[in-house]
Coordinates of C-alpha atoms in Angstrom, one line a residue:
M84 CA 96.6 123.3 111.3
R85 CA 95.3 123.5 114.9
K86 CA 97.8 121.8 117.3
H87 CA 96.5 119.8 120.3
C88 CA 98.4 118.9 123.5
H89 CA 97.6 116.0 125.7
E90 CA 98.1 116.2 129.3
S91 CA 101.4 114.4 129.1
V92 CA 103.0 117.1 126.6
R93 CA 101.2 120.1 128.4
R94 CA 103.1 119.1 131.8
Q95 CA 106.2 119.4 129.8
T96 CA 105.4 123.0 128.4
E97 CA 104.3 124.0 131.8
R98 CA 107.7 123.1 133.2
I99 CA 109.5 124.9 130.4
Y100 CA 107.2 127.8 131.2
D101 CA 108.2 127.7 134.9
D102 CA 111.8 127.3 134.4
L103 CA 111.8 130.5 131.9
R104 CA 109.8 132.8 134.4
G105 CA 111.9 132.0 137.5
K106 CA 110.5 133.7 140.3
D107 CA 108.5 136.0 138.2
G108 CA 104.7 135.5 138.2
R109 CA 104.4 135.8 134.6
L110 CA 106.9 135.4 131.4
S111 CA 108.4 138.5 130.4
R112 CA 108.5 139.6 126.7
G113 CA 112.4 139.6 126.8
K114 CA 112.6 136.1 128.1
L115 CA 109.8 134.8 125.7
L116 CA 111.8 136.4 122.7
D117 CA 115.1 134.9 123.9
F118 CA 113.1 131.6 124.2
L119 CA 112.0 131.7 120.7
R120 CA 115.2 133.0 119.1
Q121 CA 117.8 131.3 121.1
T122 CA 116.3 127.9 122.1
Q123 CA 114.0 127.5 119.3
G124 CA 116.3 129.0 116.6
V125 CA 113.4 131.0 115.1
A126 CA 114.9 133.7 112.8
E127 CA 111.9 135.9 112.6
V128 CA 109.8 136.4 115.3
E129 CA 106.6 138.3 115.0
P130 CA 106.1 141.4 117.1
L131 CA 104.9 140.7 120.5
Q132 CA 102.9 143.5 122.3
A133 CA 102.3 142.6 125.8
E134 CA 104.9 143.0 128.5
S135 CA 104.5 139.7 130.1
Y136 CA 102.7 136.5 129.4
S137 CA 100.5 133.8 131.3
F138 CA 101.2 129.9 130.5
Q139 CA 98.1 129.8 128.3
E140 CA 99.3 132.9 126.2
F141 CA 103.1 131.4 126.0
L142 CA 101.6 128.2 124.8
Y143 CA 99.4 129.8 122.2
I144 CA 102.3 131.8 120.7
W145 CA 104.5 128.8 120.8
L146 CA 102.1 126.4 119.0
N147 CA 101.0 129.1 116.4
H148 CA 104.4 130.6 115.6
D149 CA 105.9 129.4 112.2
D150 CA 108.8 127.1 112.7
A151 CA 108.7 127.2 116.4
W152 CA 106.9 123.8 117.4
G153 CA 107.4 121.0 114.7
A154 CA 110.7 119.1 114.5
V155 CA 111.0 119.4 110.7
R156 CA 112.1 122.6 109.1
S157 CA 110.2 124.0 106.0
L158 CA 112.0 123.9 102.6
R159 CA 113.8 127.1 101.5
S160 CA 113.1 128.6 98.1
D161 CA 116.5 127.6 97.1
E162 CA 115.9 124.0 97.7
D163 CA 113.3 124.1 94.9
D164 CA 115.8 125.2 92.2
E165 CA 114.8 123.8 88.9
T166 CA 117.7 125.4 86.8
K167 CA 120.2 122.5 87.0
P168 CA 121.0 119.8 84.7
M169 CA 119.2 116.7 85.6
S170 CA 122.3 114.8 87.0
N171 CA 122.4 117.3 89.7
Y172 CA 119.3 115.9 91.7
F173 CA 118.5 112.9 93.7
I174 CA 115.3 111.2 92.2
S175 CA 112.8 109.5 94.2
S176 CA 112.9 106.1 92.5
S177 CA 110.8 102.8 92.6
H178 CA 111.9 99.2 91.8
N179 CA 109.6 96.8 90.1
T180 CA 106.8 99.4 90.5
Y181 CA 104.1 97.1 89.4
L182 CA 104.3 94.6 92.3
E183 CA 102.2 95.1 95.4
G184 CA 104.2 92.4 97.5
N185 CA 107.2 90.4 97.2
Q186 CA 109.4 89.7 94.4
L187 CA 108.1 86.2 93.8
L188 CA 104.5 85.7 94.4
S189 CA 102.6 88.9 94.8
R190 CA 100.2 90.8 92.6
S191 CA 101.2 93.1 89.5
S192 CA 98.7 96.1 89.3
A193 CA 98.5 99.4 87.4
E194 CA 97.4 100.7 90.8
A195 CA 100.6 100.3 92.2
Y196 CA 101.9 103.2 89.9
T197 CA 99.1 105.3 90.9
A198 CA 100.1 105.0 94.6
V199 CA 103.8 105.6 94.1
L200 CA 103.3 108.4 91.5
G201 CA 101.0 110.2 93.8
S202 CA 103.4 109.9 96.8
G203 CA 106.1 111.9 94.6
C204 CA 108.0 108.8 93.0
R205 CA 109.6 110.3 89.7
C206 CA 111.4 107.2 88.3
I207 CA 109.3 104.3 87.9
E208 CA 110.2 100.7 86.5
I209 CA 108.2 98.5 83.8
D210 CA 109.2 94.7 83.0
V211 CA 107.7 94.3 79.8
W212 CA 107.2 90.8 78.0
N213 CA 105.3 89.2 75.2
G214 CA 101.6 89.2 75.2
S215 CA 99.5 86.2 75.0
T216 CA 99.3 86.5 71.1
V217 CA 102.1 88.4 69.0
R218 CA 100.6 90.5 66.1
T219 CA 102.3 92.6 63.5
P220 CA 102.0 96.3 64.6
S221 CA 99.2 98.4 63.1
R222 CA 97.2 101.1 64.4
S223 CA 96.0 100.0 67.8
P224 CA 92.4 98.6 67.9
H225 CA 92.2 100.3 71.4
P226 CA 92.7 104.0 71.0
H227 CA 92.9 106.8 73.4
P228 CA 89.7 107.0 75.8
K229 CA 88.7 110.2 74.0
S230 CA 87.7 108.3 71.0
G231 CA 84.9 106.6 73.1
H232 CA 86.1 102.8 71.7
R233 CA 85.7 100.2 74.5
R234 CA 88.4 97.6 75.2
H235 CA 87.9 94.0 75.3
L236 CA 89.8 92.4 78.0
S237 CA 91.0 88.7 78.4
S238 CA 92.8 86.8 81.1
P239 CA 96.5 86.3 81.1
S240 CA 98.3 83.1 81.3
L241 CA 100.4 82.2 84.2
P242 CA 104.0 83.4 83.7
R243 CA 106.4 80.5 83.0
L244 CA 109.0 79.7 85.4
A245 CA 112.5 79.9 84.1
P246 CA 114.4 76.6 84.9
D247 CA 116.9 78.2 87.3
S248 CA 114.7 80.8 88.5
L249 CA 115.1 82.7 91.8
F250 CA 111.7 81.2 92.6
N251 CA 113.0 77.9 92.8
R252 CA 115.7 78.7 95.2
H253 CA 113.8 80.8 97.5
I254 CA 110.1 80.1 97.4
R255 CA 110.1 78.2 100.7
A256 CA 111.8 81.1 102.6
A257 CA 109.1 83.6 100.9
S258 CA 106.2 81.5 101.7
T259 CA 107.1 80.9 105.5
N260 CA 108.7 84.3 106.5
E261 CA 107.5 87.0 104.3
T262 CA 104.7 89.1 105.9
E263 CA 103.3 91.3 102.9
R264 CA 102.1 94.7 103.8
P265 CA 100.1 96.7 101.2
L266 CA 101.7 99.4 99.1
I267 CA 101.2 102.9 100.9
E268 CA 101.9 106.1 100.7
P269 CA 104.8 107.6 102.5
R270 CA 104.8 111.2 104.0
D271 CA 101.5 113.0 102.9
S272 CA 98.4 111.9 104.7
G273 CA 96.0 112.5 101.7
T274 CA 97.8 112.4 98.4
T275 CA 98.0 108.5 97.6
L276 CA 95.8 105.4 97.5
D277 CA 96.8 102.0 98.7
P278 CA 96.4 99.9 95.3
R279 CA 93.3 98.0 96.6
E280 CA 91.6 101.2 97.5
A281 CA 92.3 102.7 94.1
R282 CA 90.9 99.3 92.7
S283 CA 87.7 99.7 95.0
R284 CA 87.3 103.4 93.7
G285 CA 87.8 102.1 90.3
H286 CA 84.9 99.6 90.6
S287 CA 82.7 102.4 92.2
R288 CA 83.3 104.5 89.0
G289 CA 82.1 101.4 86.9
R290 CA 85.3 100.2 85.6
S291 CA 87.3 97.1 86.6
R292 CA 91.1 97.4 87.1
D293 CA 91.7 93.8 88.3
S294 CA 95.0 92.8 86.6
S295 CA 93.4 89.3 85.5
R296 CA 91.2 91.6 83.0
S297 CA 93.8 94.0 82.1
T298 CA 95.7 92.3 79.2
V299 CA 94.6 92.7 75.6
P300 CA 95.5 89.8 73.1
G301 CA 98.5 91.1 70.9
E302 CA 100.0 93.6 73.4
P303 CA 102.7 93.3 75.7
V304 CA 102.3 92.4 79.3
V305 CA 104.1 93.5 82.7
H306 CA 105.1 91.1 85.3
H307 CA 108.3 89.7 87.0
H308 CA 109.3 87.2 84.7
G309 CA 110.5 83.7 85.9
T310 CA 108.4 84.1 89.2
M311 CA 104.7 83.4 90.2
T312 CA 103.7 87.2 90.2
T313 CA 100.6 87.9 88.3
T314 CA 100.4 89.8 85.0
V315 CA 98.8 93.2 84.0
G316 CA 98.6 94.6 80.7
F317 CA 101.3 97.1 79.3
R318 CA 98.7 99.5 78.1
E319 CA 96.7 99.4 81.4
V320 CA 99.9 100.5 83.1
C321 CA 100.6 103.4 80.6
R322 CA 97.2 104.5 81.2
A323 CA 97.5 104.6 84.9
I324 CA 100.9 106.5 84.6
R325 CA 99.1 109.2 82.4
E326 CA 96.3 109.6 84.7
S327 CA 98.6 110.2 87.8
A328 CA 101.9 111.3 86.8
F329 CA 101.2 115.0 86.8
K330 CA 98.1 115.7 88.8
K331 CA 100.0 117.5 91.5
N332 CA 103.4 117.5 90.2
P333 CA 104.8 119.0 86.9
L334 CA 108.3 117.6 87.3
P335 CA 109.5 114.9 84.8
V336 CA 109.0 111.3 85.2
I337 CA 111.6 108.7 84.1
V338 CA 110.5 105.4 83.0
S339 CA 112.9 102.6 83.4
L340 CA 112.3 99.9 80.9
E341 CA 113.4 96.2 81.4
V342 CA 112.4 94.7 77.8
G343 CA 111.9 90.9 77.5
A344 CA 109.4 91.4 74.9
E345 CA 110.3 90.6 71.0
S346 CA 111.0 93.1 68.5
E347 CA 107.3 93.0 67.0
Q348 CA 106.0 93.5 70.5
Q349 CA 108.4 96.3 71.2
K350 CA 107.0 98.1 68.3
V351 CA 103.6 97.7 69.8
M352 CA 105.1 99.1 73.0
V353 CA 106.2 102.3 71.3
Q354 CA 102.9 102.5 69.6
I355 CA 101.0 102.2 72.9
M356 CA 103.3 104.7 74.6
K357 CA 102.8 107.3 71.9
E358 CA 99.0 106.9 72.1
E359 CA 98.6 106.9 75.8
W360 CA 101.2 109.4 76.6
D361 CA 100.3 111.8 73.6
G362 CA 101.7 115.1 74.4
L363 CA 103.8 113.9 77.4
L364 CA 106.2 111.4 76.0
L365 CA 109.3 113.0 75.1
D366 CA 110.2 111.3 71.5
K367 CA 112.6 113.7 70.2
P368 CA 115.4 116.0 71.7
L369 CA 114.4 119.5 72.9
D370 CA 115.0 122.5 70.7
G371 CA 118.6 123.6 71.5
C372 CA 119.5 120.7 73.8
D373 CA 121.7 118.3 72.0
P374 CA 121.5 115.0 73.8
A375 CA 125.3 114.5 73.0
Q376 CA 126.3 117.9 74.5
R377 CA 124.2 118.6 77.6
Q378 CA 121.3 117.7 79.8
P379 CA 118.0 119.3 80.0
T380 CA 117.2 121.2 83.3
L381 CA 114.0 120.2 85.2
Q382 CA 112.4 123.6 84.1
E383 CA 112.5 122.3 80.5
L384 CA 111.0 119.1 81.2
H385 CA 107.9 120.1 82.9
H386 CA 104.9 117.4 82.3
K387 CA 107.4 115.3 80.3
I388 CA 107.8 111.4 80.4
L389 CA 111.4 110.2 79.7
I390 CA 112.2 106.6 78.6
K391 CA 115.2 104.9 80.1
V392 CA 116.0 102.1 77.7
K393 CA 119.0 100.3 76.1
R394 CA 120.1 101.7 72.8
Q395 CA 121.3 98.2 71.7
A396 CA 121.3 94.8 73.6
T397 CA 124.6 92.8 73.8
D398 CA 124.8 89.0 74.0
D399 CA 127.3 88.8 76.7
C400 CA 126.0 91.2 79.4
L401 CA 123.9 90.1 82.3
T402 CA 120.7 92.1 82.3
E403 CA 119.0 93.3 85.4
A404 CA 116.0 91.2 84.9
E405 CA 118.2 88.2 84.4
A406 CA 120.2 89.0 87.4
E407 CA 116.9 89.2 89.5
R408 CA 116.0 85.7 88.4
G409 CA 119.1 84.5 89.6
Q410 CA 120.3 83.2 86.3
S411 CA 123.2 83.6 83.9
S412 CA 122.7 85.4 80.6
Q413 CA 122.7 82.1 78.7
V414 CA 119.7 80.3 80.4
E415 CA 117.1 81.1 78.0
G416 CA 118.6 80.8 74.5
P417 CA 121.3 82.2 72.4
R418 CA 120.9 85.9 73.1
G419 CA 121.0 85.3 77.1
G420 CA 117.0 85.6 77.0
K421 CA 116.9 89.4 76.1
P422 CA 116.1 90.2 72.4
P423 CA 117.8 93.3 71.0
I424 CA 116.2 96.6 71.2
C425 CA 114.4 97.6 68.0
E426 CA 115.3 100.9 66.3
E427 CA 111.9 102.5 67.1
L428 CA 112.1 101.9 71.0
A429 CA 115.9 102.8 71.4
A430 CA 115.2 106.1 69.7
L431 CA 113.0 107.1 73.0
G432 CA 116.3 106.9 75.2
I433 CA 117.0 110.6 74.2
Y434 CA 118.6 112.0 77.3
T435 CA 118.2 108.7 79.7
H436 CA 119.7 105.8 77.5
S437 CA 120.9 102.9 79.5
E438 CA 124.3 101.6 78.9
H439 CA 126.1 98.3 80.1
F440 CA 128.6 99.3 82.8
E441 CA 132.2 99.0 82.2
E442 CA 135.1 100.4 84.7
H443 CA 137.0 102.3 82.1
K444 CA 133.8 104.2 81.1
L445 CA 133.8 106.1 84.6
G446 CA 136.5 108.3 83.2
T447 CA 134.3 109.4 80.2
R448 CA 131.2 111.7 80.2
S449 CA 128.2 111.3 78.5
A450 CA 125.2 113.5 79.0
S451 CA 122.5 111.1 78.4
R452 CA 123.9 107.9 79.8
I453 CA 122.5 105.7 82.7
F454 CA 124.5 103.0 84.4
S455 CA 122.3 100.5 86.2
L456 CA 124.1 98.4 89.0
S457 CA 123.1 96.0 91.6
E458 CA 123.6 96.8 95.3
P459 CA 126.3 94.1 95.5
A460 CA 127.9 95.2 92.4
F461 CA 128.3 98.7 93.5
S462 CA 129.7 97.8 96.8
D463 CA 132.3 95.6 95.1
L464 CA 133.5 98.6 93.3
L465 CA 133.9 100.7 96.3
K466 CA 136.6 98.6 97.8
D467 CA 139.0 100.0 95.4
S468 CA 139.4 103.6 96.8
D469 CA 140.5 104.9 93.2
K470 CA 137.3 103.5 91.9
S471 CA 135.2 105.1 94.5
R472 CA 136.6 108.7 93.6
S473 CA 136.1 107.9 90.1
I474 CA 132.3 107.1 90.7
L475 CA 131.7 110.2 92.8
E476 CA 133.4 112.4 90.0
H477 CA 131.4 110.4 87.2
N478 CA 128.1 111.1 89.3
R479 CA 128.5 114.7 89.3
H480 CA 128.0 114.7 85.5
C481 CA 126.4 111.2 84.5
F482 CA 123.5 109.3 85.8
M483 CA 123.6 106.1 88.1
R484 CA 120.9 103.8 89.3
I485 CA 121.2 101.3 91.8
Y486 CA 118.5 98.3 92.3
P487 CA 118.4 96.0 95.2
N488 CA 120.4 92.9 95.7
P489 CA 118.5 90.5 93.5
Y490 CA 119.8 87.3 95.4
T491 CA 118.8 88.4 98.9
R492 CA 115.8 90.8 98.7
F493 CA 113.3 88.6 97.1
N494 CA 110.9 89.7 100.1
S495 CA 111.0 93.3 98.8
S496 CA 113.4 94.5 101.6
N497 CA 115.4 97.7 100.9
P498 CA 119.0 99.0 101.1
N499 CA 120.0 102.2 103.0
P500 CA 119.6 104.5 100.2
S501 CA 121.8 107.4 101.8
F502 CA 124.7 104.8 101.5
H503 CA 124.6 105.4 97.7
W504 CA 123.4 109.0 97.7
R505 CA 126.7 109.7 99.5
R506 CA 128.4 108.3 96.4
G507 CA 126.2 110.9 94.2
V508 CA 124.1 108.3 92.9
Q509 CA 120.9 110.0 91.7
M510 CA 118.6 106.9 91.3
V511 CA 118.3 104.4 94.3
A512 CA 115.5 102.1 93.1
M513 CA 113.4 101.1 96.3
N514 CA 110.6 98.6 97.0
W515 CA 108.0 101.0 97.8
Q516 CA 105.6 98.3 99.2
N517 CA 108.0 97.5 102.1
S518 CA 107.9 99.9 105.2
D519 CA 111.4 99.1 106.3
K520 CA 114.6 101.2 107.4
G521 CA 115.4 102.1 103.8
M522 CA 112.1 103.3 102.8
M523 CA 111.8 105.5 106.1
I524 CA 115.2 107.2 105.0
N525 CA 113.7 107.5 101.4
D526 CA 110.6 109.2 102.7
A527 CA 112.9 111.5 104.9
M528 CA 115.0 112.7 102.0
F529 CA 111.9 113.4 99.8
A530 CA 109.7 114.8 102.5
D531 CA 107.7 117.8 101.3
T532 CA 109.4 117.8 97.9
R533 CA 108.2 116.9 94.5
G534 CA 110.5 113.8 94.1
W535 CA 113.8 115.7 92.8
V536 CA 116.3 117.1 95.5
L537 CA 119.0 119.3 94.7
K538 CA 122.4 117.6 95.6
P539 CA 124.5 119.3 98.2
R540 CA 127.6 121.4 97.5
G541 CA 130.6 119.1 96.1
Y542 CA 128.2 116.7 94.4
R543 CA 127.0 118.8 91.5
S544 CA 128.4 119.3 87.9
D545 CA 129.4 122.8 88.5
D546 CA 131.5 122.0 91.7
C547 CA 134.7 121.3 89.6
E548 CA 136.7 123.7 92.0
I549 CA 135.9 121.3 94.9
D550 CA 137.9 118.0 94.8
V551 CA 136.1 115.0 95.5
D552 CA 138.2 114.3 98.4
A553 CA 137.5 117.8 99.8
I554 CA 133.4 117.8 99.7
P555 CA 132.5 119.9 102.6
R556 CA 132.0 117.8 105.7
K557 CA 131.5 118.7 109.3
T558 CA 131.7 117.3 112.9
L559 CA 128.4 116.8 114.8
D560 CA 127.5 116.9 118.4
L561 CA 123.7 115.9 118.8
K562 CA 121.8 115.5 122.0
I563 CA 118.3 114.2 121.7
S564 CA 116.0 114.1 125.0
V565 CA 112.8 112.2 124.6
L566 CA 110.5 113.8 127.1
A567 CA 106.9 112.5 126.2
G568 CA 104.6 111.2 123.8
Q569 CA 100.9 111.8 122.8
F570 CA 98.3 109.9 121.1
L571 CA 101.0 107.1 120.1
P572 CA 99.2 104.4 117.7
L573 CA 98.7 101.1 118.8
S574 CA 99.9 98.2 117.3
E575 CA 98.0 96.7 114.5
A576 CA 97.3 93.5 116.6
R577 CA 96.1 95.6 119.6
R578 CA 93.9 97.6 117.3
M579 CA 92.3 94.3 115.8
S580 CA 91.8 92.8 119.1
G581 CA 90.7 96.0 120.9
I582 CA 93.3 95.4 123.5
G583 CA 94.8 98.8 125.0
V584 CA 92.2 101.2 123.8
G585 CA 91.3 104.0 126.3
G586 CA 94.9 104.1 127.9
D587 CA 95.3 100.3 128.7
R588 CA 98.6 100.4 131.0
K589 CA 99.8 97.1 129.3
F590 CA 100.9 99.2 126.4
R591 CA 104.6 100.0 127.1
P592 CA 106.0 102.3 124.2
Q593 CA 109.7 102.6 123.8
V594 CA 111.4 104.8 121.8
K595 CA 114.5 104.0 119.8
I596 CA 116.7 106.5 118.1
D597 CA 119.3 105.7 115.2
L598 CA 121.5 108.2 113.6
H599 CA 122.3 107.5 110.0
V600 CA 125.7 108.9 108.9
E601 CA 128.8 107.8 107.2
K602 CA 130.4 104.9 109.0
P603 CA 134.1 104.7 108.3
N604 CA 134.6 101.8 110.8
R605 CA 131.1 100.3 111.4
S606 CA 132.4 97.9 114.1
S607 CA 133.6 100.7 116.3
E608 CA 130.5 103.0 116.3
N609 CA 127.3 102.5 118.0
N610 CA 124.8 105.0 116.6
S611 CA 121.6 103.7 118.3
R612 CA 120.1 104.6 121.6
E613 CA 116.7 103.8 123.4
T614 CA 114.6 104.9 126.3
V615 CA 113.1 102.9 128.9
P616 CA 109.6 101.7 128.3
G617 CA 106.8 104.2 129.0
E618 CA 103.3 103.7 130.0
T619 CA 100.1 104.2 128.0
E620 CA 99.8 105.8 124.6
N621 CA 100.5 109.3 126.2
P622 CA 104.0 108.5 128.0
D623 CA 105.7 111.0 130.1
W624 CA 109.5 110.1 130.7
G625 CA 110.1 113.4 132.8
H626 CA 111.4 116.8 132.5
N627 CA 115.1 116.0 133.6
V628 CA 115.7 112.9 131.7
A629 CA 119.3 112.5 130.4
P630 CA 119.9 113.1 126.8
F631 CA 121.1 110.7 124.3
E632 CA 124.4 111.8 122.9
F633 CA 126.0 111.5 119.7
L634 CA 129.3 113.3 120.3
D635 CA 132.2 114.2 118.0
V636 CA 130.7 112.4 114.9
K637 CA 133.1 113.0 111.9
N638 CA 132.7 113.5 108.3
V639 CA 129.0 114.3 108.4
V640 CA 127.2 115.8 105.2
E641 CA 124.1 117.1 106.9
E642 CA 121.8 116.8 103.8
L643 CA 122.9 113.1 103.5
S644 CA 122.3 112.0 107.3
F645 CA 119.3 111.1 109.0
L646 CA 117.7 110.8 112.5
R647 CA 115.3 108.0 112.7
L648 CA 113.0 107.5 115.8
R649 CA 110.9 104.2 116.3
V650 CA 108.2 103.4 118.7
E651 CA 108.0 99.9 119.6
D652 CA 105.4 98.2 122.1
R653 CA 107.6 96.4 124.9
S654 CA 104.5 95.1 126.6
S655 CA 106.2 91.5 126.0
S656 CA 109.3 90.4 127.3
R657 CA 110.3 88.6 123.9
V658 CA 112.2 90.8 121.5
R659 CA 110.4 89.1 118.6
D660 CA 106.9 90.2 120.3
T661 CA 107.8 93.9 120.2
P662 CA 106.0 95.5 117.0
L663 CA 106.8 98.6 115.6
V664 CA 103.9 101.1 116.1
A665 CA 105.2 104.3 114.8
W666 CA 108.3 106.0 113.3
A667 CA 109.9 109.2 112.1
C668 CA 112.7 109.9 110.0
I669 CA 114.3 113.4 109.6
R670 CA 116.8 114.6 107.1
L671 CA 119.7 116.2 109.7
D672 CA 119.8 119.5 107.9
R673 CA 116.0 120.0 108.4
L674 CA 116.1 118.9 112.2
Q675 CA 115.2 122.0 114.2
P676 CA 116.7 122.8 117.5
G677 CA 114.9 123.3 120.9
Y678 CA 111.8 121.8 122.2
R679 CA 110.1 120.1 119.4
C680 CA 107.2 118.0 118.6
V681 CA 107.8 115.1 115.9
D682 CA 105.2 113.8 113.9
L683 CA 104.8 110.1 113.8
F684 CA 103.9 107.9 110.9
D685 CA 101.9 104.7 111.3
A686 CA 104.2 101.5 111.1
T687 CA 101.7 99.7 108.9
T688 CA 100.3 102.1 106.5
R689 CA 103.3 104.7 106.5
R690 CA 100.6 107.4 106.7
K691 CA 101.0 110.3 109.2
S692 CA 99.3 109.3 112.4
H693 CA 97.9 111.6 115.2
G694 CA 100.9 110.4 117.4
Q695 CA 103.8 112.6 118.4
L696 CA 106.8 112.7 120.6
F697 CA 108.0 115.7 122.4
V698 CA 111.7 116.1 122.5
K699 CA 114.6 118.3 123.0
V700 CA 117.2 118.8 120.2
E701 CA 120.7 120.2 120.8
K702 CA 122.6 120.3 117.5
T703 CA 126.0 121.6 116.7
L704 CA 128.1 121.3 113.6
R705 CA 131.4 122.5 113.4

């Protein structure tokens, strides 16, 4: 990719060149090699033929040398290892995937699945409920599209509110405070569509994907029960998953089912999944891989959809869907509002069966079991140090999934997933429609990957020789100097109004830096820094600015720590009027040393922008 330097960054590179050459007229080959190897940390430098180099030659070599310019290290081949059992990976995961906005009022759509799967998500969630008319299962009148049979669509009814629903308690807060943003792709600038863009393209191909026309009488529907979210047909969702799950990525997809549908409708669900996912659905154990004995590896599961579902329902446990509606398990009838899982559906939970969490089970191993816990329930467990050790040991061998706090995150905000990854949790379900701190960190963890990231040493099933209290941790010294910026995106308000275009000096970008590491004593540590406001979308903070220092930071696991940079518009003196205009988040083990250009992502779309920050990175781990 061709790289560009605005004058603000070019001035910085000229100063570096002048410092390197000293009193010499041109930069010697030896000094250029030292710069690339020692300052920039480039392991293999391409042969340099000339004895000395002009500034233009120096800049050309720098810009076009692999791993010499960008801030994020390329992935190594060993980081793409597919030979480990499934629980040895962190999995990019989505919560209530069908929603395009908040948890109470937003639209449900099949395009939301297209968007997140295209962005590398490999664990998606579907909440399934009875359709408008329950029928006895038989061969579907709506076969696979290859048959050419056209489906007749009908409009869904408005979902009924539960008497003690979360909606009734929080509707005013959501309607006055929540600013919805579209569901957007995270790291790659060309892989995924906004759901609304997908719908538009669907119309252009002559087929409607509007959720009000996607339900079929007698077939289950998908929505957030007990709220005012709209409804989309289960078949429509399954079809969108089939069309997008493996377009660019062969690694398996886990479908987490929350089932509120009755037994007869569950049988219809199974029928639909087998029809729509024919050849993809894992509906029986792999040869030589007994679910009671071992987990399959990733390379054994290429192009497979795995179902996470309960093997049986109990009357006395609070289900995830009920917790999200803020009600007890007894609100909607004698079975707590959730029917038992029928035999046909339960049979699909082969290597990923959901099981009610009980503390004594932490000491037992089950190759196929998944515990799903809410964010606050998990935090409560960690208050006991013995349980905290047990959780980490459990998660070396068995699955755990965390979903957002159902009582406070009705606006689709997210937890910090790194907190849970450090406890070995494989699946931290995120609200992908919200571009907040949690999603930035999630994007950084899975940047350039295929949605499955191998855990670091000490967190894997084959690390039995490493005690959980002795997982390799280091002490970090990190210095970041923010030198300049180029082509910084303007805020959405400025873009809409046209204010600030062409270098308007009223745009005052300020860079804020956060280091996300384990914090044993949160009250005693300040891991945030910020620059003085710059001027224009191409600011220059000078060559000799004091670095931001994060020194003697202990107990750091580099693969589970993150550096986050935010660019805000400080043209207003009021804090609430300083919009985020761009951001970047980098996993610490992938942060490269030296003078680096940091690619920035747009605050509204989470797509890569043209904006960059030019920084100096000094990183030492001991």
